[in-house]
GROMACS .gro file of C-alpha atoms in nm:
model
  255
    1MET     CA    1   2.103  -2.615   0.065
    2ASN     CA    2   2.252  -2.481  -0.260
    3THR     CA    3   2.485  -2.207  -0.382
    4ALA     CA    4   2.196  -1.966  -0.450
    5LEU     CA    5   2.087  -1.980  -0.086
    6LEU     CA    6   2.441  -1.934   0.043
    7THR     CA    7   2.511  -1.638  -0.185
    8LYS     CA    8   2.195  -1.470  -0.053
    9LEU     CA    9   2.351  -1.502   0.293
   10GLY     CA   10   2.662  -1.314   0.180
   11LEU     CA   11   2.898  -1.579   0.046
   12THR     CA   12   3.049  -1.556  -0.298
   13ASP     CA   13   2.979  -1.828  -0.553
   14SER     CA   14   3.329  -1.969  -0.498
   15GLN     CA   15   3.286  -1.977  -0.120
   16ALA     CA   16   2.943  -2.138  -0.151
   17LYS     CA   17   3.080  -2.414  -0.381
   18THR     CA   18   3.368  -2.472  -0.141
   19TYR     CA   19   3.139  -2.506   0.161
   20LEU     CA   20   2.906  -2.748  -0.017
   21ALA     CA   21   3.203  -2.957  -0.133
   22LEU     CA   22   3.332  -2.975   0.225
   23ILE     CA   23   2.993  -3.092   0.353
   24LYS     CA   24   2.972  -3.367   0.091
   25ALA     CA   25   3.330  -3.489   0.137
   26GLY     CA   26   3.372  -3.427   0.509
   27ARG     CA   27   3.740  -3.333   0.490
   28LEU     CA   28   3.945  -3.197   0.203
   29THR     CA   29   4.280  -3.036   0.136
   30PRO     CA   30   4.292  -2.713  -0.069
   31PRO     CA   31   4.416  -2.897  -0.383
   32GLU     CA   32   4.136  -3.154  -0.346
   33LEU     CA   33   3.883  -2.872  -0.309
   34ALA     CA   34   4.016  -2.700  -0.620
   35ALA     CA   35   3.970  -3.022  -0.817
   36LYS     CA   36   3.614  -3.074  -0.694
   37THR     CA   37   3.495  -2.714  -0.744
   38GLY     CA   38   3.683  -2.643  -1.066
   39GLU     CA   39   3.848  -2.340  -0.902
   40SER     CA   40   4.218  -2.259  -0.902
   41ARG     CA   41   4.422  -2.350  -0.593
   42THR     CA   42   4.460  -1.982  -0.514
   43ALA     CA   43   4.082  -1.939  -0.523
   44ALA     CA   44   4.039  -2.248  -0.303
   45TYR     CA   45   4.278  -2.109  -0.040
   46MET     CA   46   4.100  -1.773  -0.045
   47ALA     CA   47   3.756  -1.934  -0.016
   48LEU     CA   48   3.869  -2.148   0.277
   49ALA     CA   49   4.018  -1.848   0.453
   50LYS     CA   50   3.684  -1.666   0.425
   51LEU     CA   51   3.485  -1.971   0.538
   52GLU     CA   52   3.713  -2.001   0.839
   53GLU     CA   53   3.659  -1.630   0.914
   54VAL     CA   54   3.280  -1.662   0.911
   55GLY     CA   55   3.291  -1.987   1.109
   56LEU     CA   56   3.179  -2.231   0.839
   57ALA     CA   57   3.508  -2.422   0.806
   58ARG     CA   58   3.801  -2.507   1.031
   59PRO     CA   59   4.141  -2.675   0.996
   60VAL     CA   60   4.155  -3.039   1.102
   61GLU     CA   61   4.386  -3.071   1.401
   62GLY     CA   62   4.662  -3.329   1.367
   63ALA     CA   63   4.622  -3.378   0.992
   64ARG     CA   64   4.946  -3.450   0.806
   65LYS     CA   65   4.848  -3.211   0.529
   66GLN     CA   66   4.655  -2.886   0.556
   67THR     CA   67   4.300  -3.015   0.567
   68TYR     CA   68   3.966  -2.849   0.634
   69GLU     CA   69   3.629  -2.972   0.754
   70PRO     CA   70   3.285  -2.803   0.747
   71VAL     CA   71   3.120  -2.646   1.050
   72ASN     CA   72   2.748  -2.651   1.127
   73PRO     CA   73   2.573  -2.373   0.927
   74ALA     CA   74   2.414  -2.248   1.251
   75GLU     CA   75   2.752  -2.083   1.318
   76LEU     CA   76   2.669  -1.840   1.039
   77GLU     CA   77   2.419  -1.671   1.273
   78ARG     CA   78   2.702  -1.569   1.506
   79TYR     CA   79   2.892  -1.422   1.215
   80LEU     CA   80   2.587  -1.228   1.097
   81ASP     CA   81   2.535  -1.098   1.451
   82ARG     CA   82   2.896  -0.974   1.459
   83ARG     CA   83   2.849  -0.809   1.120
   84ARG     CA   84   2.532  -0.635   1.240
   85LYS     CA   85   2.721  -0.493   1.537
   86GLU     CA   86   3.010  -0.385   1.313
   87LEU     CA   87   2.772  -0.216   1.067
   88THR     CA   88   2.590  -0.040   1.352
   89GLU     CA   89   2.922   0.088   1.482
   90ILE     CA   90   3.024   0.202   1.133
   91GLU     CA   91   2.691   0.384   1.093
   92GLU     CA   92   2.731   0.557   1.431
   93ASN     CA   93   3.087   0.659   1.345
   94TYR     CA   94   2.964   0.791   1.011
   95ARG     CA   95   2.696   1.004   1.175
   96ASP     CA   96   2.941   1.136   1.434
   97SER     CA   97   3.198   1.219   1.167
   98LEU     CA   98   2.966   1.353   0.898
   99SER     CA   99   2.965   1.709   1.027
  100GLY     CA  100   3.345   1.729   1.024
  101MET     CA  101   3.372   1.562   0.685
  102LEU     CA  102   3.119   1.802   0.534
  103SER     CA  103   3.298   2.100   0.686
  104TYR     CA  104   3.626   1.983   0.532
  105TYR     CA  105   3.460   1.914   0.196
  106TYR     CA  106   3.284   2.248   0.169
  107ALA     CA  107   3.588   2.440   0.295
  108HIS     CA  108   3.794   2.303   0.005
  109ARG     CA  109   3.521   2.291  -0.260
  110ASN     CA  110   3.401   2.647  -0.194
  111GLU     CA  111   3.037   2.547  -0.233
  112PRO     CA  112   2.746   2.538   0.013
  113GLY     CA  113   2.597   2.212   0.133
  114VAL     CA  114   2.233   2.140   0.209
  115ARG     CA  115   2.080   1.849   0.399
  116PHE     CA  116   1.710   1.779   0.446
  117PHE     CA  117   1.530   1.608   0.735
  118GLN     CA  118   1.174   1.499   0.805
  119GLY     CA  119   0.975   1.371   1.103
  120GLU     CA  120   1.070   1.358   1.470
  121LYS     CA  121   1.380   1.143   1.419
  122GLY     CA  122   1.499   1.364   1.136
  123LEU     CA  123   1.448   1.689   1.327
  124THR     CA  124   1.624   1.540   1.630
  125LYS     CA  125   1.931   1.489   1.408
  126ILE     CA  126   1.943   1.866   1.355
  127TYR     CA  127   1.976   1.921   1.729
  128GLU     CA  128   2.240   1.646   1.738
  129ASP     CA  129   2.432   1.839   1.472
  130HIS     CA  130   2.423   2.150   1.694
  131LEU     CA  131   2.589   1.946   1.967
  132ARG     CA  132   2.848   1.785   1.738
  133THR     CA  133   2.950   2.120   1.589
  134GLY     CA  134   3.012   2.261   1.936
  135GLU     CA  135   2.977   2.628   1.842
  136ASP     CA  136   2.757   2.888   2.014
  137VAL     CA  137   2.400   2.883   1.882
  138TYR     CA  138   2.211   3.199   1.778
  139PHE     CA  139   1.842   3.129   1.729
  140VAL     CA  140   1.485   3.249   1.698
  141ARG     CA  141   1.258   3.030   1.907
  142THR     CA  142   0.896   2.937   1.846
  143PRO     CA  143   0.666   2.788   2.113
  144ALA     CA  144   0.593   2.513   1.861
  145ASP     CA  145   0.924   2.347   1.955
  146GLU     CA  146   0.800   2.256   2.303
  147GLN     CA  147   0.463   2.145   2.169
  148TYR     CA  148   0.635   1.915   1.917
  149PHE     CA  149   0.935   1.783   2.110
  150GLY     CA  150   0.832   1.801   2.476
  151LYS     CA  151   1.101   1.638   2.694
  152ILE     CA  152   1.337   1.599   2.398
  153LEU     CA  153   1.374   1.979   2.385
  154TYR     CA  154   1.483   2.004   2.748
  155GLN     CA  155   1.719   1.709   2.711
  156TYR     CA  156   1.878   1.889   2.416
  157MET     CA  157   1.918   2.214   2.613
  158THR     CA  158   2.083   2.025   2.899
  159LYS     CA  159   2.326   1.845   2.667
  160ARG     CA  160   2.401   2.173   2.491
  161ALA     CA  161   2.499   2.339   2.818
  162GLN     CA  162   2.705   2.037   2.922
  163ALA     CA  163   2.895   2.069   2.593
  164GLY     CA  164   2.987   2.426   2.687
  165ILE     CA  165   2.769   2.581   2.417
  166THR     CA  166   2.611   2.919   2.489
  167ALA     CA  167   2.269   2.975   2.334
  168HIS     CA  168   2.184   3.333   2.231
  169GLY     CA  169   1.809   3.323   2.187
  170LEU     CA  170   1.526   3.540   2.067
  171ALA     CA  171   1.201   3.409   2.215
  172PRO     CA  172   0.833   3.509   2.258
  173TYR     CA  173   0.764   3.674   2.592
  174SER     CA  174   0.531   3.534   2.853
  175GLU     CA  175   0.541   3.559   3.230
  176ARG     CA  176   0.577   3.182   3.253
  177ALA     CA  177   0.869   3.178   3.010
  178ALA     CA  178   1.043   3.471   3.178
  179THR     CA  179   1.005   3.314   3.524
  180TRP     CA  180   1.138   2.981   3.399
  181ALA     CA  181   1.432   3.158   3.232
  182LYS     CA  182   1.532   3.334   3.555
  183GLN     CA  183   1.545   2.997   3.729
  184HIS     CA  184   1.729   2.799   3.460
  185ASP     CA  185   1.912   3.022   3.210
  186LYS     CA  186   2.240   3.041   3.400
  187GLN     CA  187   2.261   2.664   3.434
  188LEU     CA  188   2.159   2.612   3.071
  189LYS     CA  189   2.400   2.879   2.942
  190ARG     CA  190   2.118   3.072   2.775
  191ASP     CA  191   2.134   3.443   2.688
  192MET     CA  192   1.774   3.530   2.603
  193THR     CA  193   1.611   3.835   2.446
  194TRP     CA  194   1.230   3.855   2.442
  195TYR     CA  195   1.002   3.969   2.162
  196PRO     CA  196   0.624   4.038   2.173
  197ARG     CA  197   0.437   3.714   2.106
  198LYS     CA  198   0.251   3.857   1.807
  199ALA     CA  199   0.570   3.983   1.641
  200TYR     CA  200   0.667   3.637   1.517
  201THR     CA  201   0.407   3.360   1.494
  202ALA     CA  202   0.550   3.119   1.235
  203PRO     CA  203   0.617   2.770   1.384
  204VAL     CA  204   0.970   2.781   1.246
  205GLU     CA  205   1.296   2.786   1.441
  206ILE     CA  206   1.599   2.951   1.281
  207ALA     CA  207   1.941   2.874   1.428
  208VAL     CA  208   2.295   2.971   1.333
  209TYR     CA  209   2.594   2.775   1.466
  210GLY     CA  210   2.946   2.791   1.328
  211ASN     CA  211   2.924   2.797   0.949
  212LYS     CA  212   2.578   2.640   0.950
  213VAL     CA  213   2.216   2.750   0.952
  214SER     CA  214   1.933   2.518   1.051
  215LEU     CA  215   1.566   2.577   0.973
  216VAL     CA  216   1.308   2.363   1.152
  217SER     CA  217   0.939   2.379   1.064
  218PHE     CA  218   0.734   2.218   1.343
  219GLY     CA  219   0.374   2.106   1.333
  220ASP     CA  220   0.208   1.936   1.037
  221GLU     CA  221   0.510   1.984   0.808
  222ALA     CA  222   0.778   1.858   1.051
  223ILE     CA  223   1.061   1.924   0.809
  224GLY     CA  224   1.402   2.082   0.846
  225THR     CA  225   1.723   2.164   0.666
  226ILE     CA  226   2.085   2.239   0.746
  227ILE     CA  227   2.270   2.476   0.517
  228GLU     CA  228   2.647   2.480   0.549
  229SER     CA  229   2.778   2.809   0.412
  230PRO     CA  230   3.005   3.061   0.590
  231GLN     CA  231   2.845   3.354   0.406
  232ILE     CA  232   2.486   3.253   0.474
  233ALA     CA  233   2.569   3.181   0.838
  234GLN     CA  234   2.733   3.522   0.874
  235ALA     CA  235   2.431   3.695   0.717
  236LEU     CA  236   2.178   3.520   0.943
  237ARG     CA  237   2.391   3.574   1.253
  238GLU     CA  238   2.408   3.948   1.181
  239LEU     CA  239   2.034   3.965   1.108
  240LEU     CA  240   1.959   3.787   1.434
  241GLY     CA  241   2.179   4.038   1.613
  242MET     CA  242   1.974   4.325   1.466
  243ALA     CA  243   1.652   4.143   1.549
  244ARG     CA  244   1.760   4.103   1.912
  245ALA     CA  245   1.832   4.476   1.933
  246GLY     CA  246   1.498   4.560   1.772
  247ALA     CA  247   1.310   4.318   1.995
  248GLY     CA  248   1.450   4.490   2.300
  249GLU     CA  249   1.309   4.823   2.178
  250LEU     CA  250   0.967   4.665   2.107
  251MET     CA  251   0.949   4.515   2.455
  252ARG     CA  252   1.034   4.848   2.618
  253LYS     CA  253   0.749   5.017   2.429
  254ILE     CA  254   0.482   4.769   2.538
  255ARG     CA  255   0.589   4.752   2.902
   0.00000   0.00000   0.00000
């Protein structure tokens, strides 16, 4: 064991020297440690405090002077496990808070924001952002979503309804889809308008929610983006409104 190994595990050079000195001596006071490591007394106290935190050193009970002894290095595994859990929690909090932080940033910076995603996990994050934002969703649906996501799509729709989000959709007509919609739309808080299947064949979903627009390209590309811009969101929301009105006219002509 040497300082290089210990620094790779997350200790500073001072902490590594302090731990090695404790192992060699068995028990040392902070002044004795400072003398052996060549560090200042302040640095020795700080290093010992950190070693105690990670479980590599502990005060000697009953000692007349403040004295420390080393702890088995296997204790470091427990510390690393705690750190992993803390970092996972920090990452989850970051993801949950990112939407709000970006909204605040762009609201004050007066500039649009763009995020890119790729693959199934990445595209799933777009749906998660719909849920976090909590605003009604206006979207053009493509059958490619079900082909790509399968059960994930229906789980998303269920969570969306549970969050109180109404989905105003424009979707390709089929008897199967229309029958399914009659059975489930009320529960799923969906307000659907149908368009002829040949009117829109691109495997791309367009959705507007709050001040955001998401574009998801399914299939071989499997890429997506979220654009945060009040003006762009307003434009797409209005265009989708016109498209819904136009789709209704198209469906009446072919029926």
